CSV table of C-alpha atoms and ligand atoms in Angstrom, one decimal:
chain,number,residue,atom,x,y,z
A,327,UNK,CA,6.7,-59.5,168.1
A,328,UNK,CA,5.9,-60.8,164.8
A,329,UNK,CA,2.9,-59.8,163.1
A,330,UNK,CA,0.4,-62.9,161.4
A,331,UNK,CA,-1.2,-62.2,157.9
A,332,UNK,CA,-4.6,-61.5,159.4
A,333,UNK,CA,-3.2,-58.9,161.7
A,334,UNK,CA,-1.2,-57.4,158.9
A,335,UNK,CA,-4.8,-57.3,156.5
A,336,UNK,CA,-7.5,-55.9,159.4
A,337,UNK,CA,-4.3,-52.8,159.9
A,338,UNK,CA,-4.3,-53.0,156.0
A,339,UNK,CA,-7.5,-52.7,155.7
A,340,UNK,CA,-8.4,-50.1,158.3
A,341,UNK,CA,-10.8,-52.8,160.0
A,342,UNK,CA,-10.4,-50.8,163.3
A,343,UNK,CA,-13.4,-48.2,162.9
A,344,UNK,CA,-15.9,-47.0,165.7
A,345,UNK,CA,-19.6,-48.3,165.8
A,346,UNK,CA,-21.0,-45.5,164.2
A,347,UNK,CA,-21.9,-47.1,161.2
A,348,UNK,CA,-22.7,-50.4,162.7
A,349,UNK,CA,-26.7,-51.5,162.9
A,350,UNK,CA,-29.3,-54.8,162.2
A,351,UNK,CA,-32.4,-54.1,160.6
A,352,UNK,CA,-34.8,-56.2,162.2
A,353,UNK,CA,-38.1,-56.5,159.6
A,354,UNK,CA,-41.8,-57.0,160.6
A,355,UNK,CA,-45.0,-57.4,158.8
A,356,UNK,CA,-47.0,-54.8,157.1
A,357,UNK,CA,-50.4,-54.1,156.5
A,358,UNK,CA,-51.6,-53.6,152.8
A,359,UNK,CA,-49.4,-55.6,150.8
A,360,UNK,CA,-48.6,-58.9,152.5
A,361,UNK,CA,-48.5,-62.2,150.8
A,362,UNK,CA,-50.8,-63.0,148.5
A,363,UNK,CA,-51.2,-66.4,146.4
A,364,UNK,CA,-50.9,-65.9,143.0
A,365,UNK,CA,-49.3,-62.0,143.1
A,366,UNK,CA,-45.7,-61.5,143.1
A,367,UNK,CA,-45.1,-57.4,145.1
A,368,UNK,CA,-41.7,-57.5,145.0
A,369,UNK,CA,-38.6,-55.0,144.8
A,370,UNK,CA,-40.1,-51.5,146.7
A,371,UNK,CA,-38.3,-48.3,145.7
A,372,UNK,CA,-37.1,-45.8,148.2
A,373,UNK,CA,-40.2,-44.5,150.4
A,374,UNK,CA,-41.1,-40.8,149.3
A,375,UNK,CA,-43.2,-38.3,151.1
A,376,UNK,CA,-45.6,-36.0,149.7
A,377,UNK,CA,-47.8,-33.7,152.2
A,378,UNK,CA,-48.7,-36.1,154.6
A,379,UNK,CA,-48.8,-39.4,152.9
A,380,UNK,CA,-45.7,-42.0,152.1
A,381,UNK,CA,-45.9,-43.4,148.3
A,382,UNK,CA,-43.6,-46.3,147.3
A,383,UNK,CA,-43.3,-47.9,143.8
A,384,UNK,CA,-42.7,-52.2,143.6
A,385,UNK,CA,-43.3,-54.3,140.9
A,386,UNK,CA,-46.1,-56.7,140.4
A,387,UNK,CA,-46.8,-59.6,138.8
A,388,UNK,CA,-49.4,-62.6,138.8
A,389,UNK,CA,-48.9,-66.1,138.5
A,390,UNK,CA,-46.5,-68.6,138.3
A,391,UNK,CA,-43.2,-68.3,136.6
A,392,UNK,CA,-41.3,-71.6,134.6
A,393,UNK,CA,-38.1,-70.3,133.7
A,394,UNK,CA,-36.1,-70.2,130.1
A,395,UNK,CA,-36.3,-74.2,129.5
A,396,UNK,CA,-40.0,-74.6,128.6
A,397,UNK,CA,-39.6,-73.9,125.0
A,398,UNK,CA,-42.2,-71.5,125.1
A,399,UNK,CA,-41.2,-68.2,124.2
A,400,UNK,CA,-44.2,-66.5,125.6
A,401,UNK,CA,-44.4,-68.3,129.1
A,402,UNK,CA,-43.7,-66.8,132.1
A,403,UNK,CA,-40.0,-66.7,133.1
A,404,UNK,CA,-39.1,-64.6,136.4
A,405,UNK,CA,-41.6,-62.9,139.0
A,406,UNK,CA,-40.2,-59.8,137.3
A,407,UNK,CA,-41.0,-61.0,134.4
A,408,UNK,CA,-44.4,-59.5,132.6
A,409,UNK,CA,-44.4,-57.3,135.2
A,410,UNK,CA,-45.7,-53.3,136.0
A,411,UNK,CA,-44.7,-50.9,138.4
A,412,UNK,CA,-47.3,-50.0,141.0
A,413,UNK,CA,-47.9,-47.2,143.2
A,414,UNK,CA,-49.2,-47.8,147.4
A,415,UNK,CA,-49.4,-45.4,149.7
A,416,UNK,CA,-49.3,-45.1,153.4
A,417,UNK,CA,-49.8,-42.5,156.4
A,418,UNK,CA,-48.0,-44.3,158.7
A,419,UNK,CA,-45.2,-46.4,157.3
A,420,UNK,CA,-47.3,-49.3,158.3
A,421,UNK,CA,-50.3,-49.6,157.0
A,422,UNK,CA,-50.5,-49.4,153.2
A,423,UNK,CA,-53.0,-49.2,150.4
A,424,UNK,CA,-52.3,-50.4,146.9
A,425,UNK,CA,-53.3,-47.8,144.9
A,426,UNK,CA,-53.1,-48.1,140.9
A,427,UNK,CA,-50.5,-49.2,138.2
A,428,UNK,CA,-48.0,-46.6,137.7
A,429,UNK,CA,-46.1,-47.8,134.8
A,430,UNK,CA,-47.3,-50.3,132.0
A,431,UNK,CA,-45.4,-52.1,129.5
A,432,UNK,CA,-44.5,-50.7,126.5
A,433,UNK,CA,-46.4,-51.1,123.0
A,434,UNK,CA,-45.2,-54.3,121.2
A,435,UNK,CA,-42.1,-53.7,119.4
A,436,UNK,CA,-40.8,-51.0,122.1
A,437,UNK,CA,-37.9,-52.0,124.0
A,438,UNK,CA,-40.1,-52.4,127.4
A,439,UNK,CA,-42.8,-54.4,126.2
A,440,UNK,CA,-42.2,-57.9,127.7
A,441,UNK,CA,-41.5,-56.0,131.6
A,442,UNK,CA,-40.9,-53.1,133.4
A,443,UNK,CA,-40.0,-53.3,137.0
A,444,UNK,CA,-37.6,-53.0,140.1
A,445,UNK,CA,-38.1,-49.0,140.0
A,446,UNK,CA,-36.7,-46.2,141.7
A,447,UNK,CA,-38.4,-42.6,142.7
A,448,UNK,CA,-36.9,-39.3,142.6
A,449,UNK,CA,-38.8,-36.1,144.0
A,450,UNK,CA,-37.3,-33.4,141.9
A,451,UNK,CA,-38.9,-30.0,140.2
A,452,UNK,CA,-42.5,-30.6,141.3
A,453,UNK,CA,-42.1,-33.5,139.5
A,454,UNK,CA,-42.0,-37.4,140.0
A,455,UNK,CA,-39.4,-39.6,138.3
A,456,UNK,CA,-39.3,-43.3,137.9
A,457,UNK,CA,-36.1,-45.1,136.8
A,458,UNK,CA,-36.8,-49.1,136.2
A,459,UNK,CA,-35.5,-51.7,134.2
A,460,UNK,CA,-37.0,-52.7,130.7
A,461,UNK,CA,-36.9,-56.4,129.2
A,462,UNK,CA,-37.9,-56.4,125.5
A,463,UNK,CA,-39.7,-59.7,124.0
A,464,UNK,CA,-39.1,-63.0,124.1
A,465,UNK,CA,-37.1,-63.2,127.2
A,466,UNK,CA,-34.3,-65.2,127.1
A,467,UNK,CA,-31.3,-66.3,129.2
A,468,UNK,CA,-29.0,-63.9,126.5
A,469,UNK,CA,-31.5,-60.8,126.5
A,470,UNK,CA,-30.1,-57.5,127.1
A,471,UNK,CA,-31.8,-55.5,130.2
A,472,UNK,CA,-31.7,-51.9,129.7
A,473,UNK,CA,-32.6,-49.1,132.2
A,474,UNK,CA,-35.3,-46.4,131.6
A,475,UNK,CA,-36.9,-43.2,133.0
A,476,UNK,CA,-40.5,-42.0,133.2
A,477,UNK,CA,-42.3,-38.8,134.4
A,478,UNK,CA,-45.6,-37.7,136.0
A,479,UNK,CA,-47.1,-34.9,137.5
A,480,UNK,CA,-48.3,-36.8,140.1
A,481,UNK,CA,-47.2,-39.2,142.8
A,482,UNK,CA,-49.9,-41.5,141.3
A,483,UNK,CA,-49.1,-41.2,138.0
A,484,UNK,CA,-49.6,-41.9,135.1
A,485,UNK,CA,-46.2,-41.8,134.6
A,486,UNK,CA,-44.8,-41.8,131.1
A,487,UNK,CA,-42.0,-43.5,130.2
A,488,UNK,CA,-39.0,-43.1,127.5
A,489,UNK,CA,-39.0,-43.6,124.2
A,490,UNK,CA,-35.6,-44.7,124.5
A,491,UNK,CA,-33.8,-46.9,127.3
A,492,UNK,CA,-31.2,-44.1,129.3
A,493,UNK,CA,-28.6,-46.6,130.3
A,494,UNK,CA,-27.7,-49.7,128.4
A,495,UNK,CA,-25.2,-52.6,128.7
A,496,UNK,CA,-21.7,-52.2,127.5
A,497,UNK,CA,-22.1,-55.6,125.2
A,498,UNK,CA,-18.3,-55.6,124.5
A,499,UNK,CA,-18.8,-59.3,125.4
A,500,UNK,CA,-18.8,-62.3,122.2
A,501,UNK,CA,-21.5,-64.8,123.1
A,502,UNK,CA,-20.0,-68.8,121.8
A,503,UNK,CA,-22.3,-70.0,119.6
A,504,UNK,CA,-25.8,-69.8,119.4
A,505,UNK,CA,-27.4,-72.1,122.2
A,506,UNK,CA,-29.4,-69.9,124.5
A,507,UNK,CA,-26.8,-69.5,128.0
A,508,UNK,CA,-25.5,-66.5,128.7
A,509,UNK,CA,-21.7,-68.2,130.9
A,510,UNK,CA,-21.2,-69.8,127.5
A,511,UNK,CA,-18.6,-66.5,125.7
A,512,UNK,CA,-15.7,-66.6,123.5
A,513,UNK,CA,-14.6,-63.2,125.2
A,514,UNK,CA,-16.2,-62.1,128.3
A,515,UNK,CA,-17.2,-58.7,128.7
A,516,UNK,CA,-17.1,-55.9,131.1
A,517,UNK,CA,-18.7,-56.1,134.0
A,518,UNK,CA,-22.0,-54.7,133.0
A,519,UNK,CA,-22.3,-55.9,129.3
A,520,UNK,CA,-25.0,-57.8,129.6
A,521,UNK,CA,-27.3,-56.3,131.6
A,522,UNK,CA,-27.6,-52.8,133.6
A,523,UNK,CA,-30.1,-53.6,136.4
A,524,UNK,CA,-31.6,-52.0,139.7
A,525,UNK,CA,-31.0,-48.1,139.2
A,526,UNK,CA,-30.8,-45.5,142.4
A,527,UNK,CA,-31.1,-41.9,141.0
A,528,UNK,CA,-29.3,-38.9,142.8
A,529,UNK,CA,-29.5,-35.2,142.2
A,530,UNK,CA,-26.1,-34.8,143.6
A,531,UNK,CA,-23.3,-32.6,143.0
A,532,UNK,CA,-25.5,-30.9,140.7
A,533,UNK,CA,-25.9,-33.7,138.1
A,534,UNK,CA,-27.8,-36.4,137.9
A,535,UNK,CA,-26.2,-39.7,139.9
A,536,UNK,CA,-27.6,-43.2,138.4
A,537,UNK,CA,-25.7,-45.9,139.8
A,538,UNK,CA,-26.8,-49.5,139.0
A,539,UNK,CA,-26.0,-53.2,139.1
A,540,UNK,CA,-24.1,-54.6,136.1
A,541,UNK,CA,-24.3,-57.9,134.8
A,542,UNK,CA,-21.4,-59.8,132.8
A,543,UNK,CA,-21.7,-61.7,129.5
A,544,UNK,CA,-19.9,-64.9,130.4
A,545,UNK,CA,-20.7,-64.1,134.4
A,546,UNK,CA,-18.6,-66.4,136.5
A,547,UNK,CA,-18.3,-67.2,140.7
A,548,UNK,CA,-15.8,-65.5,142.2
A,549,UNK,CA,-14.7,-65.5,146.2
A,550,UNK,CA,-18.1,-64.2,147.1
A,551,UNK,CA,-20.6,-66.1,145.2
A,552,UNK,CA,-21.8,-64.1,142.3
A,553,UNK,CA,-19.8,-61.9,140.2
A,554,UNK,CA,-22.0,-58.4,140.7
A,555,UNK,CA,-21.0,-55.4,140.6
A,556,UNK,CA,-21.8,-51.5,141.2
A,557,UNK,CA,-21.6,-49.0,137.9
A,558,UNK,CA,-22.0,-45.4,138.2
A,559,UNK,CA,-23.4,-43.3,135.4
A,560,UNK,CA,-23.6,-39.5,135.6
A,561,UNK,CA,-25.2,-36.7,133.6
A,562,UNK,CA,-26.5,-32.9,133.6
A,563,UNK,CA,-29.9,-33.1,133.0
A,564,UNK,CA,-32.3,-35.9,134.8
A,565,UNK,CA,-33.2,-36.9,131.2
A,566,UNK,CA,-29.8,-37.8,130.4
A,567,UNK,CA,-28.1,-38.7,128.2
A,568,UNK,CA,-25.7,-40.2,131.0
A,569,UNK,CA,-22.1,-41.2,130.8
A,570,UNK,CA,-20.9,-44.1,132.3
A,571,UNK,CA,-18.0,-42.9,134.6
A,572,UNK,CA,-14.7,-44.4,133.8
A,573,UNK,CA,-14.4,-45.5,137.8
A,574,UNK,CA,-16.5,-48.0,137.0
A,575,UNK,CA,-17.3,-50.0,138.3
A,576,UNK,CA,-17.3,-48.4,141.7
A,577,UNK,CA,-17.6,-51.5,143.8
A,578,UNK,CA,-16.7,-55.3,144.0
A,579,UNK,CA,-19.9,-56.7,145.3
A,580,UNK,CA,-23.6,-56.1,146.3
A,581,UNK,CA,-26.8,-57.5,144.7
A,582,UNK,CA,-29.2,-55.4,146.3
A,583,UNK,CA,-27.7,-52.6,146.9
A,584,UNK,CA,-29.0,-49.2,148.4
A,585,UNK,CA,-27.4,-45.7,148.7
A,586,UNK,CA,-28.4,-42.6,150.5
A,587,UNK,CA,-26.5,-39.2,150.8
A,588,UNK,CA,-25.0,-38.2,153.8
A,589,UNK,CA,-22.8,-35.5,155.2
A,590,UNK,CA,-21.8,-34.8,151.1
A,591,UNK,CA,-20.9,-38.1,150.6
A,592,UNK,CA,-22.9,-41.6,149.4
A,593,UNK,CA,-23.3,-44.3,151.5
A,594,UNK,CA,-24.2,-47.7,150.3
A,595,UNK,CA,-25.0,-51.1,152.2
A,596,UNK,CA,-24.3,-54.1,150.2
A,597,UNK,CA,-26.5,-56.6,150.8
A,598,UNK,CA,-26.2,-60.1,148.6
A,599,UNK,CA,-23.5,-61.6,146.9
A,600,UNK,CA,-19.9,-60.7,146.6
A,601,UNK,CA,-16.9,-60.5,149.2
A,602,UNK,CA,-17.7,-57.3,150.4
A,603,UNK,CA,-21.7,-58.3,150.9
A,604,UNK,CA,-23.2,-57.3,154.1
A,605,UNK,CA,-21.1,-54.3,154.6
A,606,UNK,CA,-21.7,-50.6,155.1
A,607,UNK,CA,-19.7,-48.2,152.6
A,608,UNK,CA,-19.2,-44.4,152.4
A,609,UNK,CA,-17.8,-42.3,149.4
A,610,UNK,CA,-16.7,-39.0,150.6
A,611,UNK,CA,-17.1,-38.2,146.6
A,612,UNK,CA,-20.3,-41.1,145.8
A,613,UNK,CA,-17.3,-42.9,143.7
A,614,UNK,CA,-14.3,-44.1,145.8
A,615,UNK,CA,-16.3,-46.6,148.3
A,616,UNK,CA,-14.2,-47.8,151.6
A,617,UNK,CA,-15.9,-50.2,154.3
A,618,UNK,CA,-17.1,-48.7,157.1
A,619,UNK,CA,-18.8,-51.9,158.9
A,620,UNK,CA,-19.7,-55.4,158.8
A,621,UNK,CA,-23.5,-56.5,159.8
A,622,UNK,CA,-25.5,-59.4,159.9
A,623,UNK,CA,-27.6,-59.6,157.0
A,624,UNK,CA,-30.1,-57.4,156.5
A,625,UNK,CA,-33.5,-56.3,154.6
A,626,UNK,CA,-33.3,-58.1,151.1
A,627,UNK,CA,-33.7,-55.2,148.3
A,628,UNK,CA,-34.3,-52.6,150.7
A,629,UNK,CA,-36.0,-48.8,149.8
A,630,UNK,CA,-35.3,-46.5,152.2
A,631,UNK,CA,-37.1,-43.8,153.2
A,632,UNK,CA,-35.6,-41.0,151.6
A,633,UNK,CA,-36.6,-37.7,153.6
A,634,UNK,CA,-36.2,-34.2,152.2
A,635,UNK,CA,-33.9,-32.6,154.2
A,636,UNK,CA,-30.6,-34.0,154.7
A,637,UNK,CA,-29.2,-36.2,157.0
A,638,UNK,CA,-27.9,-35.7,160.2
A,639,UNK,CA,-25.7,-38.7,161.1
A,640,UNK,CA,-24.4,-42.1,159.2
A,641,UNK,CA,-27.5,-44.6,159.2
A,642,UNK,CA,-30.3,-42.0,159.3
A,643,UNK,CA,-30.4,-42.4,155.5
A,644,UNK,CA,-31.8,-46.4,156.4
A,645,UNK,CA,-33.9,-45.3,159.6
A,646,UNK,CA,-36.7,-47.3,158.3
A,647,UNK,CA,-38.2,-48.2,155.0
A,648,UNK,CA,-39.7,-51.4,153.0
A,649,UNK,CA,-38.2,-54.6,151.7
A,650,UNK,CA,-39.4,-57.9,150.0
A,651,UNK,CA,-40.0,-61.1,151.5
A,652,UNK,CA,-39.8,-64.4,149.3
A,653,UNK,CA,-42.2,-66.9,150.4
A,654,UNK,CA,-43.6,-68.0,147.0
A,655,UNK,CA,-44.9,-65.2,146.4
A,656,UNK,CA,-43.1,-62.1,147.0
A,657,UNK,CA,-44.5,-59.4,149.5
A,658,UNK,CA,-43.5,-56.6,151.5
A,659,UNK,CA,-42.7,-55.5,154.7
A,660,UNK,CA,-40.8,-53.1,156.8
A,661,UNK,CA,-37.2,-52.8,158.3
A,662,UNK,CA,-36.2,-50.5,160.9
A,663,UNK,CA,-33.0,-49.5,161.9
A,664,UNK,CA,-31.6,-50.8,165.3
A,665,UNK,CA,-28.5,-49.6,166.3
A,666,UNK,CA,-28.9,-51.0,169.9
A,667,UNK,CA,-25.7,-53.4,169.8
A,668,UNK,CA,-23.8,-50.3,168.5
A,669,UNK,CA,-24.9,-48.2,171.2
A,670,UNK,CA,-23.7,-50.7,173.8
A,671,UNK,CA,-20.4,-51.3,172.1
A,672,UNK,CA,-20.3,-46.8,172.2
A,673,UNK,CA,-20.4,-46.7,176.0
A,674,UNK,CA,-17.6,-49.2,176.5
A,675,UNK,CA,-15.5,-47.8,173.7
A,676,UNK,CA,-13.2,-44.9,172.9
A,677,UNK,CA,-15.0,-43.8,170.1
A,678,UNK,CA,-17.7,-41.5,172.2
B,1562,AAL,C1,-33.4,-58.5,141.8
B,1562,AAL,C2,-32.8,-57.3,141.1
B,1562,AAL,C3,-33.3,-57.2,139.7
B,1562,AAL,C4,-33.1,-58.5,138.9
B,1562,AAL,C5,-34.2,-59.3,139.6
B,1562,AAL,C6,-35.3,-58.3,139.7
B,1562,AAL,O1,-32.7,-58.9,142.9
B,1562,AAL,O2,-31.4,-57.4,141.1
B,1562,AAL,O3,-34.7,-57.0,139.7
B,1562,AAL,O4,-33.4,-58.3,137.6
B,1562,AAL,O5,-33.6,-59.6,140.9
């Protein structure tokens, strides 16, 4: 018997694993915050609970965006661009009410006052954390994107934010020249030295977990489509200052990526861009990710709900929760976890 290259690679690469960590997430519509001309909603955080109501944090924008070309400094750019975090809350997952802004921009001059957005929450100490990213003005193709942290007492808000960003790109990149594109480098960087994007926030292991998205100067394709990665940045106190661990990054792929903590471990689904997109990972220690399953597709920038106790088994950590929608104008709606095909593949299969 001889062995082929691709039977040699799925023994390699331990592709034999039970359905336990196999699922689809079919989405539906939501009430509350569905499409509206003219307002981007856009990039929900994880779902929080708080007495009996759900609050989740998304950023919103209005009106059209042009991009970098225009030659107007001050127009428009992204949907994420002049952008603020706001607060909705729900009773039943489904039906949502947009409640106020939670985070502005920052004073002119500050290092967030062109955009904050695509936030995360964190319930910790009787007291409500945002972590977000921060664009400082004019935005440009070659800006840096930092990552920052605000407080409140309250679900609601106001939250206030940080006089100073908490995470920021590596920059050990050497921009060619000085015409406005950020693929054009003398020296590339590492993988997150231009910008440090979409954080996820973790009291785990008794420190303070912020992984994040990194962004290249000098970004190139690679076998997956982008070249996006996963950093990992760790410190003591929820304030920081946090180090960036010297794993990093911790994985190869994943756009939109969301983690949740189970069985004293992180999981992580991958969703766009990169070989390993559309997979489910676990890290028995939140740093050394292995694939656990393949699956078709799934909610685009997903935020779990994130319950208080722990979880119980694999995917309980995605059970349900809100993701964006891009039909012009970003809105939300809801995913629930369906682990239906699994289930049939666990009655046929040895892995009971
Ligand atoms: C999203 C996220 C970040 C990017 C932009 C808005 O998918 O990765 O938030 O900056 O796109």
């Amino acid at each position: 018997m001889k062995k082929s290259a691709a039977t040699i690679r799925a023994e390699e690469r331990n592709y034999y694993q039970g359905p336990e960590w196999f699922c689809t997430f079919p989405t539906n519509p939501i009430k509350g915050l569905e499409r509206e001309e003219g307002i981007h909603r856009r990039d929900p955080s994880s779902v929080i609970k708080v007495d009996d109501t759900y609050y989740v944090y998304y950023t919103k924008s209005y009106g059209p965006h042009v991009g970098f070309s225009s030659g107007d400094l001050s127009a428009k750019v992204f949907p994420w661009d002049y952008a603020e975090i706001w607060v909705a809350t729900s009773k039943d997952g489904w039906t949502w009410e947009e409640q106020n802004v939670a985070l502005k921009r920052g004073e002119p001059g500050r290092f967030d006052d062109r955009s904050v957005f695509t936030a995360e929450i964190l319930k910790y100490d009787g007291k409500y954390y945002l972590v977000y990213q921060t664009v400082q003005d004019p935005y440009v193709n070659r800006s840096f994107e930092n990552i920052a942290i605000a407080v409140s007492d309250s679900p609601l808000g106001p939250f206030v934010g940080s006089d100073e960003p908490i995470l920021t790109p590596t920059m050990d990149g050497e921009w060619d020249g000085d015409e406005d594109n950020r693929f054009l480098v003398k020296k590339k960087g590492s993988f997150d030295s231009h910008k440090v994007h979409d954080p996820l926030l973790f009291h785990y292991r008794d420190k303070f977990y912020l992984y994040y998205k990194g962004e290249r100067m000098g970004e190139e394709m690679y076998m997956g489509g982008r070249e996006t990665m996963w950093g990992l940045a760790i410190a003591d106190k929820i304030e920081g200052p946090y180090v960036k661990s010297e794993y990093n990054p911790v994985t190869n792929s994943g756009h939109e990526t969301c983690l949740w903590q189970y069985d004293g471990g992180m999981a992580a689904f991958l969703r766009t861009d990169g070989v390993e997109k559309n997979t489910i990972q676990f890290a028995p220690d939140g740093i050394n990710f292995e694939i656990k399953s393949v699956i078709p597709s799934g909610p685009i920038a997903p935020g779990p709900y994130r319950p208080d106790e722990p979880t119980t088994y694999p995917l309980e950590g995605m059970k349900w929760g809100l993701s964006h929608k891009l039909d012009g104008w970003g809105h939300l709606v809801r995913f629930d976890l369906s682990t239906h095909q699994a289930d049939i593949y666990k009655r046929k299969s040895k892995f009971n």
